[in-house]
Short mmCIF file of C-alpha atoms and ligand atoms in Angstrom, two decimals:
data_model
loop_
_atom_site.label_atom_id
_atom_site.label_comp_id
_atom_site.label_asym_id
_atom_site.label_seq_id
_atom_site.Cartn_x
_atom_site.Cartn_y
_atom_site.Cartn_z
CA MET A 9 -39.22 -12.11 36.97
CA ARG A 10 -35.63 -13.27 37.07
CA ARG A 11 -35.24 -16.86 35.93
CA PRO A 12 -32.17 -18.34 37.61
CA ASP A 13 -29.87 -20.29 35.30
CA PRO A 14 -29.51 -23.88 36.45
CA PRO A 15 -25.90 -24.01 35.29
CA PHE A 16 -24.57 -27.13 36.93
CA ALA A 17 -27.38 -29.18 38.33
CA HIS A 18 -27.96 -30.86 34.98
CA ARG A 19 -24.41 -32.13 34.80
CA TYR A 20 -23.29 -32.76 38.32
CA GLY A 21 -26.41 -32.71 40.42
CA THR A 22 -25.34 -30.52 43.26
CA TRP A 23 -21.83 -29.13 43.48
CA PRO A 24 -19.66 -31.63 45.30
CA ALA A 25 -18.16 -30.13 48.43
CA LEU A 26 -14.58 -29.05 47.98
CA ALA A 27 -12.09 -29.74 50.68
CA LEU A 28 -12.57 -26.29 52.21
CA GLY A 29 -11.80 -26.45 55.87
CA ARG A 30 -9.53 -29.50 55.49
CA VAL A 31 -6.98 -27.57 57.44
CA SER A 32 -7.78 -24.57 59.51
CA ILE A 33 -8.07 -21.64 57.14
CA GLY A 34 -9.53 -18.37 58.19
CA GLY A 35 -11.88 -18.85 61.10
CA SER A 36 -8.86 -19.19 63.40
CA LYS A 37 -8.93 -17.44 66.73
CA MET A 38 -6.20 -14.88 67.18
CA ALA A 39 -3.31 -16.15 69.31
CA GLU A 40 -2.81 -14.85 72.84
CA PRO A 41 -0.51 -11.81 73.16
CA THR A 42 3.08 -12.70 73.93
CA LYS A 43 4.29 -9.29 75.13
CA THR A 44 3.06 -5.82 75.90
CA ALA A 45 4.21 -2.57 74.32
CA THR A 46 3.72 0.67 76.22
CA LEU A 47 2.85 3.96 74.57
CA SER A 48 3.41 7.13 76.57
CA LEU A 49 1.34 10.10 75.56
CA ASP A 50 0.51 13.33 77.38
CA GLY A 51 1.74 11.94 80.69
CA LYS A 52 -0.33 8.77 80.47
CA SER A 53 0.78 5.32 79.41
CA TYR A 54 -1.16 2.73 77.48
CA ASP A 55 -0.44 -0.99 77.32
CA LEU A 56 -0.76 -2.49 73.87
CA PRO A 57 -0.84 -6.26 73.33
CA VAL A 58 1.88 -7.66 71.06
CA TYR A 59 1.34 -10.83 69.02
CA SER A 60 4.11 -13.10 67.76
CA PRO A 61 3.46 -14.57 64.31
CA THR A 62 4.67 -18.00 63.23
CA LEU A 63 7.08 -16.15 60.88
CA GLY A 64 7.95 -12.47 60.52
CA PRO A 65 8.08 -9.51 62.91
CA ASP A 66 5.91 -9.08 66.01
CA VAL A 67 2.71 -7.08 65.63
CA VAL A 68 1.51 -4.40 68.05
CA ASP A 69 -2.28 -4.42 68.41
CA ILE A 70 -3.58 -0.84 68.32
CA ARG A 71 -7.26 -1.65 67.82
CA LYS A 72 -8.30 -0.23 71.19
CA LEU A 73 -5.95 2.76 71.02
CA TYR A 74 -8.55 5.23 69.79
CA ASP A 75 -11.04 4.20 72.49
CA GLN A 76 -8.42 4.41 75.20
CA ALA A 77 -6.19 7.33 74.15
CA ASP A 78 -8.30 9.21 71.59
CA VAL A 79 -5.54 9.08 68.95
CA PHE A 80 -5.19 7.53 65.53
CA THR A 81 -2.02 6.05 64.04
CA PHE A 82 -0.70 7.35 60.70
CA ASP A 83 0.69 4.99 58.02
CA PRO A 84 -0.55 6.01 54.54
CA GLY A 85 1.40 3.42 52.50
CA PHE A 86 0.78 0.64 55.07
CA THR A 87 4.57 0.33 55.40
CA SER A 88 4.33 -0.66 59.09
CA THR A 89 0.75 -1.84 59.31
CA ALA A 90 -0.56 -5.40 59.30
CA ALA A 91 -4.10 -4.96 58.01
CA CYS A 92 -5.21 -8.54 58.67
CA GLU A 93 -4.28 -11.92 60.08
CA SER A 94 -3.40 -14.34 57.28
CA ALA A 95 -2.18 -17.94 56.93
CA ILE A 96 -1.79 -17.99 53.15
CA THR A 97 1.47 -16.45 51.92
CA PHE A 98 4.66 -15.37 53.64
CA ILE A 99 7.50 -13.29 52.22
CA ASP A 100 10.91 -12.71 53.82
CA GLY A 101 12.38 -9.97 51.66
CA ASP A 102 15.86 -10.13 53.22
CA LYS A 103 16.19 -13.87 52.70
CA GLY A 104 14.48 -13.83 49.29
CA GLU A 105 11.89 -16.30 50.54
CA LEU A 106 8.32 -16.78 49.31
CA LEU A 107 6.07 -19.42 50.88
CA TYR A 108 2.55 -20.45 49.88
CA ARG A 109 0.94 -22.13 52.91
CA GLY A 110 4.46 -22.86 54.18
CA TYR A 111 5.81 -24.43 50.97
CA PRO A 112 8.77 -22.65 49.29
CA ILE A 113 7.92 -21.29 45.85
CA GLU A 114 10.91 -23.17 44.37
CA ASP A 115 9.50 -26.54 45.54
CA LEU A 116 6.06 -25.72 44.23
CA ALA A 117 7.33 -24.46 40.87
CA ASN A 118 9.45 -27.58 40.38
CA ASN A 119 7.03 -30.22 41.66
CA CYS A 120 3.45 -29.03 41.22
CA ASP A 121 1.27 -27.69 38.46
CA PHE A 122 -0.80 -24.52 38.75
CA LEU A 123 -4.07 -26.26 39.63
CA GLU A 124 -2.35 -28.03 42.54
CA VAL A 125 -1.16 -24.60 43.68
CA CYS A 126 -4.72 -23.28 43.34
CA PHE A 127 -5.99 -26.15 45.51
CA LEU A 128 -3.23 -25.42 48.02
CA LEU A 129 -4.01 -21.72 48.27
CA ILE A 130 -7.75 -22.28 48.63
CA ASN A 131 -7.75 -25.35 50.84
CA GLY A 132 -4.62 -24.91 52.93
CA ASP A 133 -2.71 -28.00 51.80
CA LEU A 134 -1.69 -29.79 48.64
CA PRO A 135 -4.19 -32.24 47.15
CA ASN A 136 -3.65 -35.99 47.27
CA ALA A 137 -4.03 -37.87 43.97
CA THR A 138 -7.83 -38.25 44.25
CA GLU A 139 -8.36 -34.66 45.35
CA LYS A 140 -6.19 -33.45 42.47
CA LYS A 141 -8.24 -35.40 39.95
CA ASP A 142 -11.56 -34.23 41.41
CA PHE A 143 -10.41 -30.63 41.55
CA GLU A 144 -9.13 -30.68 37.95
CA ASN A 145 -12.38 -32.28 36.86
CA MET A 146 -14.41 -29.65 38.67
CA VAL A 147 -12.41 -26.70 37.29
CA MET A 148 -12.17 -28.07 33.75
CA HIS A 149 -15.91 -28.64 33.58
CA HIS A 150 -16.70 -25.02 34.33
CA THR A 151 -14.45 -23.36 31.76
CA MET A 152 -17.24 -22.32 29.43
CA VAL A 153 -18.80 -18.89 29.99
CA HIS A 154 -22.44 -17.95 29.54
CA GLU A 155 -22.96 -17.60 25.78
CA GLN A 156 -24.40 -14.13 26.28
CA MET A 157 -21.07 -12.90 27.64
CA GLN A 158 -19.72 -12.75 24.12
CA PHE A 159 -22.45 -10.28 23.16
CA PHE A 160 -21.56 -8.20 26.19
CA LEU A 161 -17.89 -8.33 25.12
CA ARG A 162 -18.78 -7.24 21.60
CA GLY A 163 -19.98 -3.94 23.08
CA PHE A 164 -16.38 -2.89 23.69
CA ARG A 165 -14.25 -1.14 21.09
CA ARG A 166 -11.80 -3.58 19.54
CA ASP A 167 -8.88 -1.27 20.29
CA ALA A 168 -9.70 -1.05 24.03
CA HIS A 169 -6.89 -2.07 26.38
CA PRO A 170 -7.58 -5.73 27.30
CA MET A 171 -7.29 -4.89 31.01
CA SER A 172 -10.23 -2.49 30.74
CA VAL A 173 -12.20 -5.22 28.97
CA LEU A 174 -11.24 -7.80 31.60
CA THR A 175 -12.24 -5.50 34.47
CA GLY A 176 -15.66 -5.13 32.82
CA LEU A 177 -16.07 -8.84 32.02
CA VAL A 178 -15.23 -10.06 35.51
CA GLY A 179 -17.44 -7.42 37.14
CA ALA A 180 -20.22 -8.50 34.77
CA MET A 181 -19.97 -12.10 35.96
CA ALA A 182 -22.15 -11.02 38.88
CA ALA A 183 -24.88 -10.32 36.33
CA PHE A 184 -24.44 -13.65 34.56
CA TYR A 185 -23.95 -15.93 37.58
CA HIS A 186 -26.49 -14.85 40.16
CA ASP A 187 -27.90 -18.24 41.08
CA GLU A 188 -25.85 -18.10 44.28
CA ILE A 189 -26.14 -14.73 45.94
CA ASP A 190 -25.83 -15.28 49.68
CA TYR A 191 -22.08 -15.29 50.13
CA SER A 192 -22.32 -15.93 53.85
CA GLU A 193 -23.05 -19.51 52.68
CA PRO A 194 -19.80 -21.53 52.25
CA HIS A 195 -21.34 -23.37 49.31
CA ALA A 196 -22.04 -20.14 47.44
CA ARG A 197 -18.46 -19.03 47.99
CA GLU A 198 -17.07 -22.35 46.71
CA VAL A 199 -19.15 -22.08 43.56
CA ALA A 200 -17.91 -18.53 42.94
CA GLN A 201 -14.30 -19.54 43.56
CA ILE A 202 -14.41 -22.41 41.08
CA ARG A 203 -16.21 -20.27 38.54
CA LEU A 204 -13.54 -17.60 38.77
CA ILE A 205 -10.59 -20.00 38.46
CA ALA A 206 -12.28 -21.93 35.65
CA LYS A 207 -13.60 -19.05 33.57
CA MET A 208 -10.79 -16.54 33.88
CA PRO A 209 -8.67 -18.18 31.10
CA THR A 210 -11.72 -18.21 28.83
CA LEU A 211 -12.40 -14.53 29.45
CA VAL A 212 -8.76 -13.50 28.98
CA ALA A 213 -8.56 -15.46 25.70
CA MET A 214 -11.87 -13.96 24.54
CA ALA A 215 -10.62 -10.43 25.28
CA TYR A 216 -7.52 -11.22 23.19
CA LYS A 217 -9.35 -12.84 20.27
CA TYR A 218 -11.76 -9.92 20.15
CA SER A 219 -8.89 -7.41 20.02
CA VAL A 220 -7.32 -9.17 17.01
CA GLY A 221 -10.59 -9.86 15.23
CA GLN A 222 -10.38 -13.64 15.40
CA PRO A 223 -13.22 -16.00 16.31
CA PHE A 224 -13.50 -17.08 19.93
CA ILE A 225 -12.23 -20.59 20.57
CA TYR A 226 -14.34 -22.64 22.97
CA PRO A 227 -12.53 -24.43 25.80
CA ASP A 228 -11.32 -28.00 25.30
CA ASN A 229 -11.79 -29.67 28.66
CA SER A 230 -9.70 -32.68 27.70
CA LEU A 231 -6.59 -30.49 27.88
CA SER A 232 -4.81 -29.32 31.00
CA TYR A 233 -5.78 -25.93 32.43
CA THR A 234 -2.81 -24.15 30.89
CA ALA A 235 -2.78 -26.06 27.58
CA ASN A 236 -6.47 -25.24 27.17
CA PHE A 237 -5.71 -21.55 27.77
CA MET A 238 -2.93 -21.56 25.16
CA ARG A 239 -5.25 -23.22 22.67
CA MET A 240 -8.00 -20.66 23.31
CA MET A 241 -5.42 -17.91 22.79
CA PHE A 242 -3.61 -19.18 19.72
CA ALA A 243 -5.77 -21.70 17.83
CA THR A 244 -8.02 -20.74 14.95
CA PRO A 245 -10.86 -22.83 13.55
CA CYS A 246 -8.83 -23.32 10.33
CA GLU A 247 -5.94 -25.37 11.68
CA GLU A 248 -5.27 -28.03 14.23
CA TYR A 249 -3.50 -26.58 17.29
CA LYS A 250 -0.55 -28.61 18.56
CA VAL A 251 0.20 -28.27 22.25
CA ASN A 252 3.91 -27.81 23.02
CA PRO A 253 4.55 -29.23 26.52
CA VAL A 254 7.67 -27.08 27.11
CA LEU A 255 5.73 -23.90 26.42
CA VAL A 256 2.74 -25.08 28.46
CA ARG A 257 5.05 -25.81 31.37
CA ALA A 258 6.58 -22.32 31.06
CA LEU A 259 3.21 -20.57 31.16
CA ASP A 260 2.04 -22.82 33.98
CA ARG A 261 5.11 -21.71 35.92
CA ILE A 262 4.32 -18.05 35.25
CA PHE A 263 0.85 -18.72 36.72
CA THR A 264 2.34 -20.42 39.79
CA LEU A 265 4.85 -17.64 40.42
CA HIS A 266 2.13 -14.97 40.24
CA ALA A 267 -0.58 -16.86 42.15
CA ASP A 268 -0.31 -14.92 45.40
CA HIS A 269 1.97 -12.36 47.00
CA GLU A 270 0.70 -11.52 50.48
CA GLN A 271 -1.08 -8.21 51.15
CA ASN A 272 -0.02 -6.31 48.00
CA ALA A 273 -2.08 -3.43 46.56
CA SER A 274 -4.53 -5.49 44.47
CA THR A 275 -5.04 -8.12 47.19
CA SER A 276 -5.68 -5.39 49.75
CA THR A 277 -8.11 -3.86 47.26
CA VAL A 278 -10.00 -7.15 46.96
CA ARG A 279 -10.13 -7.44 50.75
CA LEU A 280 -11.30 -3.86 51.24
CA CYS A 281 -13.89 -4.06 48.47
CA GLY A 282 -15.08 -7.49 49.67
CA SER A 283 -15.26 -6.32 53.28
CA SER A 284 -18.50 -4.50 52.52
CA GLY A 285 -20.06 -7.88 51.77
CA THR A 286 -20.23 -7.25 48.04
CA ASN A 287 -20.18 -10.22 45.66
CA PRO A 288 -16.80 -11.84 44.85
CA PHE A 289 -16.94 -10.93 41.15
CA ALA A 290 -17.15 -7.23 42.01
CA ALA A 291 -14.30 -7.58 44.51
CA ILE A 292 -12.04 -9.41 42.02
CA SER A 293 -12.88 -6.85 39.35
CA ALA A 294 -11.67 -4.13 41.75
CA GLY A 295 -8.45 -6.15 42.21
CA ILE A 296 -7.95 -6.31 38.44
CA ALA A 297 -8.41 -2.53 38.19
CA CYS A 298 -5.73 -2.01 40.84
CA LEU A 299 -3.35 -4.52 39.27
CA TRP A 300 -3.44 -2.60 36.00
CA GLY A 301 -1.25 0.24 37.36
CA PRO A 302 2.40 0.40 36.18
CA ALA A 303 3.70 0.32 39.77
CA HIS A 304 2.03 -3.08 40.23
CA GLY A 305 1.05 -5.55 37.52
CA GLY A 306 1.90 -3.22 34.65
CA ALA A 307 5.66 -3.47 35.30
CA ASN A 308 6.38 -6.41 32.95
CA GLU A 309 4.76 -4.54 30.09
CA ALA A 310 6.90 -1.48 30.95
CA CYS A 311 10.02 -3.67 31.10
CA LEU A 312 9.51 -5.02 27.60
CA GLN A 313 8.80 -1.52 26.30
CA MET A 314 12.10 -0.39 27.82
CA LEU A 315 14.00 -3.23 26.09
CA ASN A 316 12.30 -2.40 22.79
CA GLU A 317 13.26 1.25 23.14
CA ILE A 318 16.93 0.49 23.87
CA GLN A 319 16.91 -1.90 20.91
CA ALA A 320 15.42 0.71 18.61
CA ASN A 321 17.99 3.29 19.73
CA GLY A 322 21.11 1.23 19.04
CA GLY A 323 20.78 -1.97 21.09
CA VAL A 324 23.65 -3.46 23.08
CA ASP A 325 26.01 -0.60 22.17
CA LYS A 326 23.69 1.86 23.89
CA ILE A 327 23.37 0.00 27.22
CA HIS A 328 26.09 2.01 28.99
CA GLU A 329 24.42 5.24 27.90
CA PHE A 330 21.07 3.96 29.16
CA ILE A 331 22.54 2.85 32.51
CA ALA A 332 24.14 6.29 32.91
CA GLN A 333 20.70 7.81 32.41
CA VAL A 334 19.19 5.48 35.02
CA LYS A 335 21.89 6.48 37.51
CA ASP A 336 21.51 10.19 36.84
CA LYS A 337 19.72 11.77 39.83
CA ASN A 338 18.13 14.33 37.52
CA SER A 339 16.51 11.76 35.27
CA SER A 340 13.37 9.85 36.19
CA VAL A 341 14.40 6.83 34.10
CA ARG A 342 14.43 3.55 36.03
CA LEU A 343 15.75 0.18 35.03
CA MET A 344 12.43 -1.62 34.78
CA GLY A 345 12.46 -5.18 36.07
CA PHE A 346 15.03 -4.28 38.72
CA GLY A 347 14.39 -3.61 42.41
CA HIS A 348 11.54 -4.59 44.70
CA ARG A 349 9.84 -3.04 47.71
CA VAL A 350 10.11 -6.23 49.74
CA TYR A 351 12.89 -8.36 48.21
CA LYS A 352 16.20 -6.72 49.10
CA ASN A 353 18.42 -9.72 48.42
CA PHE A 354 16.89 -11.47 45.44
CA ASP A 355 13.41 -12.18 44.12
CA PRO A 356 13.03 -15.99 44.30
CA ARG A 357 10.50 -15.84 41.46
CA ALA A 358 13.10 -14.16 39.24
CA LYS A 359 15.53 -17.08 39.61
CA LEU A 360 12.85 -19.53 38.50
CA MET A 361 11.69 -17.30 35.67
CA ARG A 362 15.27 -16.92 34.44
CA GLU A 363 15.55 -20.72 34.20
CA THR A 364 12.25 -20.86 32.29
CA CYS A 365 13.42 -18.08 30.00
CA TYR A 366 16.43 -20.15 28.88
CA GLU A 367 14.26 -23.27 28.44
CA VAL A 368 11.67 -21.51 26.30
CA LEU A 369 14.17 -19.68 24.10
CA SER A 370 16.13 -22.85 23.54
CA GLU A 371 12.93 -24.80 22.70
CA LEU A 372 12.01 -22.15 20.15
CA GLY A 373 15.57 -21.73 18.84
CA LEU A 374 15.56 -18.09 19.92
CA GLN A 375 18.80 -18.00 21.95
CA ASP A 376 20.17 -15.51 19.46
CA ASP A 377 17.09 -13.30 19.59
CA PRO A 378 18.48 -9.74 19.71
CA LEU A 379 16.09 -8.61 22.46
CA PHE A 380 17.05 -11.56 24.65
CA LYS A 381 20.76 -10.90 24.09
CA LEU A 382 20.18 -7.27 24.96
CA ALA A 383 18.34 -8.23 28.18
CA MET A 384 21.10 -10.62 29.23
CA THR A 385 23.83 -8.03 28.60
CA LEU A 386 21.83 -5.40 30.48
CA GLU A 387 21.36 -7.83 33.39
CA LYS A 388 25.11 -8.59 33.54
CA ILE A 389 26.15 -4.93 33.44
CA ALA A 390 23.61 -3.89 36.09
CA LEU A 391 24.51 -6.76 38.43
CA GLU A 392 28.16 -5.68 38.37
CA ASP A 393 27.46 -1.97 38.73
CA GLU A 394 28.12 -0.38 42.13
CA TYR A 395 24.90 1.73 41.89
CA PHE A 396 22.67 -1.34 41.76
CA VAL A 397 24.80 -3.48 44.11
CA SER A 398 24.90 -0.86 46.88
CA ARG A 399 21.13 -0.28 46.67
CA LYS A 400 20.39 -4.01 46.66
CA LEU A 401 18.67 -3.79 43.29
CA TYR A 402 18.33 -7.21 41.67
CA PRO A 403 16.27 -8.42 38.72
CA ASN A 404 12.67 -9.08 39.74
CA VAL A 405 10.28 -11.59 38.17
CA ASP A 406 9.15 -9.05 35.58
CA PHE A 407 12.60 -8.74 34.06
CA TYR A 408 12.31 -12.28 32.65
CA SER A 409 8.56 -12.93 32.47
CA GLY A 410 8.08 -10.36 29.70
CA ILE A 411 10.74 -12.06 27.58
CA VAL A 412 9.14 -15.47 28.14
CA GLN A 413 5.65 -14.22 27.34
CA ARG A 414 6.87 -12.50 24.20
CA ALA A 415 8.52 -15.75 23.09
CA LEU A 416 5.25 -17.60 23.74
CA GLY A 417 3.53 -15.19 21.36
CA ILE A 418 1.62 -13.22 23.98
CA PRO A 419 1.38 -9.58 22.94
CA THR A 420 2.74 -7.00 25.41
CA GLU A 421 -0.64 -5.44 26.21
CA MET A 422 -1.91 -8.87 27.36
CA PHE A 423 0.85 -9.35 29.97
CA THR A 424 -1.13 -7.84 32.85
CA CYS A 425 -4.18 -9.95 31.92
CA ILE A 426 -2.00 -13.05 32.30
CA PHE A 427 -0.95 -11.76 35.71
CA ALA A 428 -4.63 -11.19 36.63
CA LEU A 429 -5.54 -14.71 35.51
CA ALA A 430 -2.84 -16.16 37.77
CA ARG A 431 -3.53 -13.86 40.73
CA THR A 432 -7.28 -14.59 40.75
CA VAL A 433 -6.74 -17.66 42.93
CA GLY A 434 -4.72 -15.64 45.45
CA TRP A 435 -7.41 -12.96 45.54
CA ILE A 436 -10.21 -15.44 46.15
CA ALA A 437 -8.24 -17.35 48.78
CA GLN A 438 -7.62 -14.07 50.61
CA TRP A 439 -11.27 -13.04 50.20
CA GLU A 440 -12.42 -16.38 51.65
CA GLU A 441 -9.98 -16.04 54.53
CA MET A 442 -11.36 -12.57 55.31
CA ILE A 443 -15.02 -13.63 55.18
CA THR A 444 -14.39 -16.56 57.53
CA ASP A 445 -12.28 -14.56 59.99
CA PRO A 446 -14.26 -14.04 63.21
CA GLU A 447 -12.49 -10.69 63.64
CA TYR A 448 -13.64 -9.57 60.17
CA LYS A 449 -15.10 -6.06 59.92
CA ILE A 450 -15.76 -3.71 57.05
CA GLY A 451 -12.48 -1.91 56.24
CA ARG A 452 -12.75 1.71 57.30
CA PRO A 453 -9.44 3.61 57.64
CA ARG A 454 -9.33 6.91 59.52
CA GLN A 455 -7.40 10.02 58.48
CA LEU A 456 -5.20 12.89 59.55
CA TYR A 457 -7.55 15.72 58.62
CA VAL A 458 -5.76 18.87 57.43
CA GLY A 459 -8.72 20.74 55.88
CA GLU A 460 -10.72 23.77 57.04
CA THR A 461 -12.19 23.85 60.52
CA THR A 462 -15.95 24.36 60.87
CA ARG A 463 -17.23 27.46 59.07
CA LYS A 464 -20.57 28.91 57.99
CA VAL A 465 -21.84 28.87 54.37
CA PRO A 466 -21.76 32.54 53.22
CA ASN A 467 -24.58 33.88 51.12
CA ILE A 468 -23.75 33.58 47.39
CA SER A 469 -23.85 37.41 47.01
CA VAL A 470 -20.86 37.83 49.35
CA ARG A 471 -18.72 34.90 48.09
CA LYS A 472 -15.47 35.89 46.38
N1 CMC B 527 16.31 1.65 38.61
C1 CMC B 527 17.12 2.60 39.11
N2 CMC B 527 17.17 2.95 40.39
C2 CMC B 527 16.34 2.35 41.22
C3 CMC B 527 15.45 1.33 40.79
C4 CMC B 527 15.46 0.99 39.43
N3 CMC B 527 14.65 0.04 38.94
N4 CMC B 527 14.73 0.90 41.83
C5 CMC B 527 15.15 1.60 42.89
N5 CMC B 527 16.13 2.47 42.52
C6 CMC B 527 16.90 3.36 43.40
C7 CMC B 527 16.13 4.61 43.77
O1 CMC B 527 16.39 5.66 42.86
C8 CMC B 527 16.68 4.90 45.14
O2 CMC B 527 17.95 5.47 44.99
P1 CMC B 527 18.47 6.63 46.01
O3 CMC B 527 18.53 5.97 47.35
O4 CMC B 527 19.77 7.05 45.47
O5 CMC B 527 17.42 7.72 45.95
C9 CMC B 527 16.87 3.51 45.75
O6 CMC B 527 17.11 2.66 44.63
C10 CMC B 527 15.67 3.00 46.53
O7 CMC B 527 14.53 3.15 45.71
P2 CMC B 527 13.03 3.20 46.22
O8 CMC B 527 12.19 3.80 45.16
O9 CMC B 527 13.00 3.81 47.58
O10 CMC B 527 12.72 1.67 46.38
P3 CMC B 527 11.30 1.05 46.57
O11 CMC B 527 11.50 -0.15 47.38
O12 CMC B 527 10.31 2.03 47.03
O13 CMC B 527 10.91 0.68 45.06
C11 CMC B 527 10.26 -0.47 43.12
C12 CMC B 527 10.63 -0.57 44.60
C13 CMC B 527 9.90 -1.85 42.62
C14 CMC B 527 9.04 0.44 42.95
C15 CMC B 527 11.48 0.08 42.35
O14 CMC B 527 12.61 -0.72 42.58
C16 CMC B 527 11.19 0.24 40.86
O15 CMC B 527 10.65 1.27 40.46
N6 CMC B 527 11.58 -0.79 40.02
C17 CMC B 527 11.30 -0.73 38.62
C18 CMC B 527 9.86 -1.15 38.37
C19 CMC B 527 9.66 -2.65 38.49
O16 CMC B 527 10.40 -3.44 37.95
N7 CMC B 527 8.59 -3.03 39.22
C20 CMC B 527 8.22 -4.41 39.38
C21 CMC B 527 8.28 -4.88 40.78
S1 CMC B 527 8.03 -6.66 40.91
C22 CMC B 527 6.34 -6.86 40.64
C23 CMC B 527 5.56 -7.38 41.82
O17 CMC B 527 6.10 -7.98 42.75
O18 CMC B 527 4.32 -7.19 41.82
#
């Protein structure tokens, strides 16, 4: 018989209620339509309600279209499809604007720490001083993972990519934390959310320590969230670890800048996976798997590899040759860290990351680091080049975040794990919003079928 772990009762009694529901999150009723769009098809016309969002373009509601007109719509990359109603994050790509719950990313990055941003994303507004303290206390007292998780981790090969290990570890949390299993209960969801935010740094650091053959470092709950993560990553039992506040602030900012980004591929994956009613650990694990791809979270790793390659092939003197290759229509080489699907003016996260990059390199006395010099020269040349200017290609957050992470001592193959750690809060906020949405349904896209029409199975003796 399964014996449920009593993980928290002994320390805190019951879990104190978080401020979920302090402002209206999820659970909101869809606004009334503001206009009507008309679709004409085969001599008939159909009225479609149009909703006006608080920000962004109007949305045509096609939910009844199939019932009424017997047609589907076709939008494979979701380029014109709003898949859900959301009140969490807003991006205006033309203006270079990113808002979490209405607050500009610049304000948040300059005035709040990552745990305040986590509280904001989950609860809908920033914490006051008491809420901040309670939230920090709650998160920092759930940083430790079940001791048996390390034996599970030891089953992986040491040379496995840390993202494959992380996908497995987070999925396995469902096996280790099954005391709350009815996720229609708000309390169960709160517990899972705090567990994910609190334990993700521990799991990422464990995946790293395992890959380099060093002992795991247990969390130190007296430190801040980010300082504790850095200690778990870089301390060894042999020496005292000294926290450097400039570096902690830099990593904390990386977390803030990556915390959420609207309905991107991994977030949509978490929503789709979670829409079946599966447990949140499984849904977040699916998000991590999606994030791993080079077109998504893997881009900062690819950017640093590109810089290393240019450096190895001649450095600054070879930049013009490299840029010519990027501009050549017959080559598939891209300037990694440049361009964005949504931001066509500038990536607001890139501006902040650039600032942090200078701060960190100056703190570490690395301003003359050849790779940094190379990146800055490459940036200058590309920003003045007609090819990039005319296509509105600007540096994105990944152009600088790889350089910062490298300076902090984070190995390249861990970059996407850092991204996953930061994005976990966005994923769970979006998952919570979906579960509490009265319009919520299991995600089930339709298709434009182009296969065979109905045919009979021929006897095996006559098959070609
Ligand atoms: N280097 C060279 N040319 C580029 C680049 C680039 N990085 N990005 C776009 N272009 C060109 C592209 O060749 C095309 O030119 P043309 O019109 O002559 O055919 C034009 O710009 C438009 O490109 P696109 O592929 O239609 O643009 P997109 O919006 O679909 O692509 C992107 C966005 C991010 C995939 C792309 O810019 C890219 O591959 N960038 C490099 C990878 C990278 O840094 N990714 C990180 C994105 S930020 C992470 C995040 O937010 O999660």
